[in-house]
Amino acid sequence: MGCLASKPDPAERYKAGQEAGGKAVPAAPPKPSGGIAECPGKKTLNPNDYKCIGLKGEVKVKPPGSIDGQAFAIQSCEDCDIYVVDHNAQITIDECKHCRIFIGPCEGSIFIRDSVNCKCAFICRQFRTRDCTNCDIALYCRTRPIIESSINMGFACYDLNYEKLAEHMKACRLSVLHNFWSYIYDFTAKPGNWHTLDAGLSTEELLSPIPQEAQQALGKHGAEGLLIRTYGDRKPAPSPDYLFVLFPDKKHDQAMQFANQAKHQATILRSNHASIPPDQGEQMTHLAGWPRSVEREIISGASIGFEISGAGCATMLHSVAHALGGYHTENEEVAAMFRHSGLDG
């Protein structure tokens, strides 16, 4: 898998779909000139309100309500702070240099191409780069992030809560339990193409300093809130001590209560929310040593799982999980079967 020998025109480069891990990857569209969708009976939209092109040294902020599910394009900007603090349909970012870019929940895809030395924070269903260099990205991604022909790309878990985040994620049908930010697929794999950023780096620190106009659009944004910050696939894990906890979907509130407690006592490596097929449920139950009643429960609907690491985490948290109705095991093989379930859902 990989790229063509010659570099195609940007508008044509993604026409051919490619595959990652045996699953189809949606083709990227050509650069839009706004990409806005008109609806009968509603006010006429100005395409110029849905793009930032050719800006230099500017601060551009799109506050909540200004994009309202439309597509947005950013192109040929340099040394700019660009904040799209609203839910949107699709984002394309092309030929940008030394920019700080924030994109609120995107129902579709974020494509960043031919960009250099940018600091970005993205929340999206799909993510892809092409021909980018030295870009650091705090990422929430519902599906497997894809990079291609890109060098020295840094990734961290997106963790910036803001006032309208829950509303915007709901509009895009995104859940905090699905974030595969570190499960990178590299079409042109070789050492040096990408790495994970320091685990202590926050999204706010990555974008710092956040302009006053952007702070006003973000509203209240603290460390506590909707999001679950995960350690991801960084190696090594914080501790050899390990715990996997699984909750039936009917205990969603208890699962979130467990996550809120776990993040203060240990490190959440990964989370997921997916259905478990009967054969997989049988195998997981057997490996974990759970009773058959658990098997029947976890295959009857979706389940919520958390992988935890930290010194003494099993001792500290297994009783908490049990009290909240969760099923726990220290066998990582069980979690590995569930870890990427429903990835493309």
Coordinates of N, CA and C in Angstrom, one line a residue, residues 179-309:
N179 N -12.0 6.8 21.0 CA -10.9 7.7 20.5 C -9.7 6.8 20.2
F180 N -9.4 6.6 18.9 CA -8.3 5.8 18.5 C -7.1 6.6 18.0
W181 N -6.9 7.7 18.7 CA -5.9 8.7 18.3 C -4.5 8.1 18.1
S182 N -4.1 7.1 18.8 CA -2.7 6.6 18.7 C -2.6 5.4 17.8
Y183 N -3.7 4.9 17.3 CA -3.7 3.7 16.5 C -3.5 4.1 15.0
I184 N -2.3 4.6 14.8 CA -2.0 5.2 13.5 C -1.7 4.2 12.4
Y185 N -2.2 4.4 11.2 CA -1.9 3.6 10.1 C -1.1 4.5 9.1
D186 N 0.2 4.0 8.8 CA 1.1 4.8 7.9 C 1.2 4.1 6.6
F187 N 0.7 4.7 5.5 CA 0.7 4.1 4.2 C 2.2 4.0 3.7
T188 N 3.0 4.9 4.1 CA 4.4 4.9 3.6 C 5.3 4.7 4.8
A189 N 5.1 3.6 5.6 CA 5.8 3.4 6.9 C 7.3 3.4 6.8
K190 N 7.9 4.2 7.7 CA 9.3 4.1 7.9 C 9.6 4.9 9.2
P191 N 10.8 4.6 9.8 CA 11.1 5.3 11.1 C 11.2 6.8 10.9
G192 N 10.6 7.5 11.9 CA 10.7 9.0 11.8 C 9.4 9.6 11.2
N193 N 8.5 8.8 10.7 CA 7.3 9.4 10.1 C 6.4 10.0 11.2
W194 N 6.3 9.3 12.3 CA 5.4 9.8 13.3 C 5.8 9.2 14.7
H195 N 5.4 9.9 15.7 CA 5.7 9.5 17.1 C 4.6 10.1 18.0
T196 N 4.5 9.6 19.2 CA 3.6 10.1 20.2 C 4.3 11.2 21.0
L197 N 3.6 12.3 21.3 CA 4.1 13.4 22.1 C 4.1 13.0 23.6
D198 N 4.8 13.8 24.4 CA 4.9 13.6 25.8 C 3.5 13.4 26.4
A199 N 3.4 12.4 27.3 CA 2.1 12.1 27.9 C 1.5 13.2 28.7
G200 N 2.4 14.0 29.2 CA 1.9 15.2 30.1 C 1.5 16.4 29.3
L201 N 1.7 16.4 28.0 CA 1.3 17.6 27.2 C -0.2 17.7 27.0
S202 N -0.7 18.8 27.4 CA -2.2 19.0 27.2 C -2.4 19.7 25.9
T203 N -3.6 19.7 25.4 CA -4.0 20.4 24.2 C -3.9 21.9 24.3
E204 N -4.2 22.4 25.5 CA -4.1 23.8 25.7 C -2.6 24.2 25.7
E205 N -1.7 23.4 26.2 CA -0.3 23.7 26.1 C 0.2 23.7 24.7
L206 N -0.3 22.7 23.9 CA 0.1 22.6 22.5 C -0.2 23.8 21.7
L207 N -1.4 24.4 22.0 CA -1.8 25.6 21.2 C -1.4 26.9 21.8
S208 N -0.8 26.8 23.0 CA -0.4 28.1 23.7 C 0.5 29.0 22.9
P209 N 0.2 30.3 23.0 CA -0.9 30.9 23.8 C -2.2 31.0 23.0
I210 N -3.3 30.7 23.6 CA -4.6 30.7 23.0 C -5.0 32.2 22.9
P211 N -5.3 32.7 21.7 CA -5.7 34.2 21.6 C -7.0 34.5 22.4
Q212 N -7.1 35.7 22.8 CA -8.3 36.1 23.6 C -9.6 35.8 22.9
E213 N -9.6 36.1 21.6 CA -10.8 35.9 20.8 C -11.3 34.4 20.9
A214 N -10.3 33.5 20.8 CA -10.5 32.1 20.8 C -11.0 31.6 22.2
Q215 N -10.4 32.2 23.2 CA -10.8 31.9 24.6 C -12.3 32.2 24.8
Q216 N -12.7 33.4 24.3 CA -14.1 33.8 24.4 C -15.0 32.8 23.7
A217 N -14.6 32.3 22.5 CA -15.4 31.4 21.8 C -15.5 30.0 22.5
L218 N -14.4 29.6 23.1 CA -14.3 28.3 23.8 C -15.2 28.3 25.1
G219 N -15.3 29.5 25.7 CA -16.0 29.6 26.9 C -15.3 28.8 28.0
K220 N -16.1 28.2 28.9 CA -15.5 27.5 30.0 C -14.8 26.2 29.5
H221 N -13.6 26.1 29.8 CA -12.8 24.9 29.4 C -11.8 24.6 30.5
G222 N -12.1 23.5 31.2 CA -11.2 23.1 32.3 C -10.8 21.7 32.1
A223 N -9.9 21.2 33.0 CA -9.5 19.8 32.9 C -10.6 18.8 33.1
E224 N -11.5 19.2 34.0 CA -12.6 18.3 34.3 C -13.8 18.5 33.3
G225 N -14.3 17.4 32.8 CA -15.4 17.6 31.9 C -15.8 16.3 31.1
L226 N -16.3 16.5 29.9 CA -16.8 15.4 29.1 C -15.7 14.4 28.7
L227 N -14.5 14.8 28.4 CA -13.6 13.9 27.7 C -12.9 12.9 28.7
I228 N -12.4 11.9 28.0 CA -11.6 10.9 28.7 C -10.2 10.9 28.1
R229 N -9.2 11.4 28.9 CA -7.8 11.4 28.3 C -7.2 10.0 28.5
T230 N -6.7 9.5 27.3 CA -6.2 8.2 27.3 C -4.7 8.2 27.0
Y231 N -4.0 7.2 27.5 CA -2.5 7.1 27.3 C -2.2 6.5 25.9
G232 N -3.2 5.8 25.4 CA -3.0 5.2 24.0 C -2.0 4.1 24.0
D233 N -1.4 4.0 22.8 CA -0.5 2.9 22.5 C 1.0 3.2 22.8
R234 N 1.2 4.3 23.6 CA 2.6 4.6 24.0 C 3.3 3.4 24.6
K235 N 4.6 3.3 24.4 CA 5.3 2.2 25.0 C 6.5 2.8 25.7
P236 N 6.8 2.3 27.0 CA 6.0 1.3 27.7 C 4.8 1.9 28.4
A237 N 4.0 1.1 28.9 CA 2.8 1.5 29.7 C 3.4 2.1 31.0
P238 N 2.6 3.0 31.7 CA 3.0 3.6 32.9 C 3.5 2.6 34.0
S239 N 2.9 1.4 34.0 CA 3.2 0.4 35.0 C 2.9 -1.0 34.4
P240 N 3.6 -2.0 34.9 CA 3.3 -3.4 34.5 C 1.9 -3.8 35.1
D241 N 1.5 -3.1 36.1 CA 0.2 -3.5 36.7 C -0.9 -3.1 35.7
Y242 N -1.9 -4.0 35.6 CA -2.9 -3.8 34.5 C -4.3 -4.3 35.0
L243 N -5.3 -3.6 34.5 CA -6.7 -4.1 34.8 C -7.6 -3.7 33.6
F244 N -8.4 -4.7 33.2 CA -9.4 -4.4 32.2 C -10.8 -4.6 32.8
V245 N -11.7 -3.6 32.6 CA -13.0 -3.6 33.2 C -14.0 -3.4 32.1
L246 N -15.0 -4.3 32.1 CA -16.1 -4.3 31.1 C -17.5 -4.1 31.8
F247 N -18.2 -3.2 31.2 CA -19.6 -2.9 31.7 C -20.6 -3.1 30.6
P248 N -21.7 -3.8 30.9 CA -22.8 -3.9 29.9 C -23.3 -2.5 29.7
D249 N -23.9 -2.3 28.5 CA -24.3 -0.9 28.1 C -25.4 -0.4 29.0
K250 N -26.2 -1.3 29.6 CA -27.3 -0.8 30.5 C -26.7 -0.1 31.8
K251 N -25.4 -0.3 32.0 CA -24.7 0.3 33.1 C -23.8 1.4 32.7
H252 N -24.3 2.2 31.7 CA -23.5 3.3 31.1 C -23.1 4.3 32.1
D253 N -24.0 4.7 33.0 CA -23.7 5.7 34.0 C -22.7 5.2 35.0
Q254 N -22.8 3.9 35.4 CA -21.8 3.4 36.3 C -20.4 3.3 35.6
A255 N -20.4 3.0 34.3 CA -19.1 2.9 33.6 C -18.4 4.3 33.6
M256 N -19.2 5.3 33.4 CA -18.6 6.7 33.4 C -18.2 7.1 34.8
Q257 N -18.9 6.6 35.8 CA -18.5 6.9 37.1 C -17.2 6.2 37.5
F258 N -17.1 5.0 37.0 CA -15.8 4.3 37.1 C -14.7 5.0 36.5
A259 N -14.9 5.5 35.2 CA -13.8 6.2 34.5 C -13.4 7.4 35.2
N260 N -14.3 8.2 35.8 CA -14.0 9.4 36.5 C -13.2 9.1 37.7
Q261 N -13.4 8.0 38.4 CA -12.6 7.6 39.5 C -11.3 7.1 39.1
A262 N -11.3 6.2 38.1 CA -10.0 5.6 37.6 C -9.0 6.6 37.2
K263 N -9.4 7.7 36.5 CA -8.4 8.6 36.0 C -7.7 9.4 37.1
H264 N -8.3 9.4 38.3 CA -7.6 10.1 39.4 C -6.7 9.1 40.2
Q265 N -6.9 7.8 40.0 CA -6.1 6.8 40.8 C -5.1 6.1 39.9
A266 N -5.3 6.1 38.6 CA -4.4 5.4 37.7 C -4.4 6.1 36.4
T267 N -4.0 5.4 35.3 CA -4.0 5.9 34.0 C -4.9 5.1 33.1
I268 N -5.8 5.7 32.4 CA -6.7 5.0 31.4 C -5.9 4.9 30.1
L269 N -5.6 3.7 29.7 CA -4.9 3.4 28.5 C -5.8 3.6 27.3
R270 N -6.9 2.9 27.3 CA -7.8 3.0 26.2 C -9.3 2.8 26.7
S271 N -10.2 3.2 25.9 CA -11.6 2.9 26.2 C -12.3 2.5 24.8
N272 N -13.4 1.8 25.0 CA -14.2 1.5 23.8 C -15.6 1.2 24.2
H273 N -16.5 1.3 23.2 CA -17.9 1.0 23.4 C -18.4 0.3 22.1
A274 N -18.6 -1.0 22.2 CA -18.9 -1.8 21.0 C -19.7 -3.0 21.4
S275 N -20.3 -3.6 20.4 CA -21.0 -4.9 20.5 C -20.0 -6.0 20.5
I276 N -20.3 -7.1 21.1 CA -19.4 -8.3 21.2 C -20.1 -9.5 20.6
P277 N -19.6 -10.0 19.5 CA -20.2 -11.2 18.8 C -20.2 -12.4 19.8
P278 N -21.2 -13.3 19.7 CA -21.3 -14.5 20.6 C -20.0 -15.3 20.7
D279 N -19.3 -15.6 19.6 CA -18.1 -16.4 19.7 C -17.0 -15.6 20.4
Q280 N -16.9 -14.3 20.2 CA -15.9 -13.5 20.9 C -16.3 -13.4 22.4
G281 N -17.6 -13.2 22.7 CA -18.0 -13.2 24.1 C -17.7 -14.5 24.8
E282 N -17.8 -15.6 24.2 CA -17.5 -16.9 24.8 C -16.1 -17.0 25.1
Q283 N -15.2 -16.6 24.2 CA -13.8 -16.7 24.4 C -13.3 -15.7 25.4
M284 N -13.8 -14.5 25.4 CA -13.5 -13.5 26.4 C -13.8 -14.0 27.8
T285 N -15.0 -14.5 28.0 CA -15.5 -15.0 29.3 C -14.6 -16.1 29.8
H286 N -14.2 -17.0 28.8 CA -13.4 -18.2 29.2 C -12.0 -17.7 29.7
L287 N -11.4 -16.8 28.9 CA -10.1 -16.3 29.3 C -10.1 -15.5 30.6
A288 N -11.2 -14.8 30.8 CA -11.2 -14.0 32.0 C -11.6 -14.8 33.3
G289 N -12.2 -16.0 33.0 CA -12.7 -16.8 34.2 C -14.0 -16.2 34.7
W290 N -14.8 -15.6 33.9 CA -16.1 -15.1 34.3 C -17.1 -16.2 34.2
P291 N -18.2 -16.1 35.0 CA -19.3 -17.1 34.9 C -20.0 -17.0 33.5
R292 N -20.7 -18.0 33.1 CA -21.4 -18.0 31.9 C -22.5 -16.9 31.8
S293 N -23.0 -16.5 33.0 CA -24.0 -15.5 33.0 C -23.5 -14.2 32.5
V294 N -22.2 -13.9 32.7 CA -21.6 -12.7 32.1 C -21.5 -12.8 30.6
E295 N -21.2 -13.9 30.1 CA -21.2 -14.1 28.6 C -22.5 -13.7 28.0
R296 N -23.6 -14.2 28.6 CA -25.0 -13.9 28.1 C -25.2 -12.4 28.2
E297 N -24.8 -11.8 29.2 CA -25.0 -10.4 29.4 C -24.3 -9.5 28.4
I298 N -23.0 -9.8 28.2 CA -22.2 -8.9 27.3 C -22.4 -9.1 25.9
I299 N -23.0 -10.2 25.5 CA -23.4 -10.4 24.0 C -24.8 -9.9 23.7
S300 N -25.5 -9.5 24.7 CA -26.9 -9.2 24.5 C -27.1 -7.7 24.0
G301 N -26.0 -7.0 24.0 CA -26.0 -5.6 23.6 C -24.6 -5.0 23.6
A302 N -24.4 -3.7 23.4 CA -23.1 -3.2 23.4 C -22.5 -3.2 24.8
S303 N -21.1 -3.1 24.9 CA -20.4 -3.1 26.2 C -19.4 -2.0 26.2
I304 N -19.1 -1.5 27.3 CA -18.1 -0.4 27.5 C -16.9 -1.0 28.3
G305 N -15.7 -0.8 27.7 CA -14.5 -1.3 28.3 C -13.4 -0.3 28.5
F306 N -12.7 -0.4 29.6 CA -11.6 0.4 30.0 C -10.3 -0.4 30.3
E307 N -9.2 0.0 29.7 CA -7.9 -0.6 30.1 C -7.2 0.4 31.0
I308 N -6.7 -0.1 32.1 CA -6.1 0.7 33.1 C -4.7 0.2 33.4
S309 N -3.8 1.2 33.7 CA -2.5 0.9 34.1 C -2.1 1.8 35.2

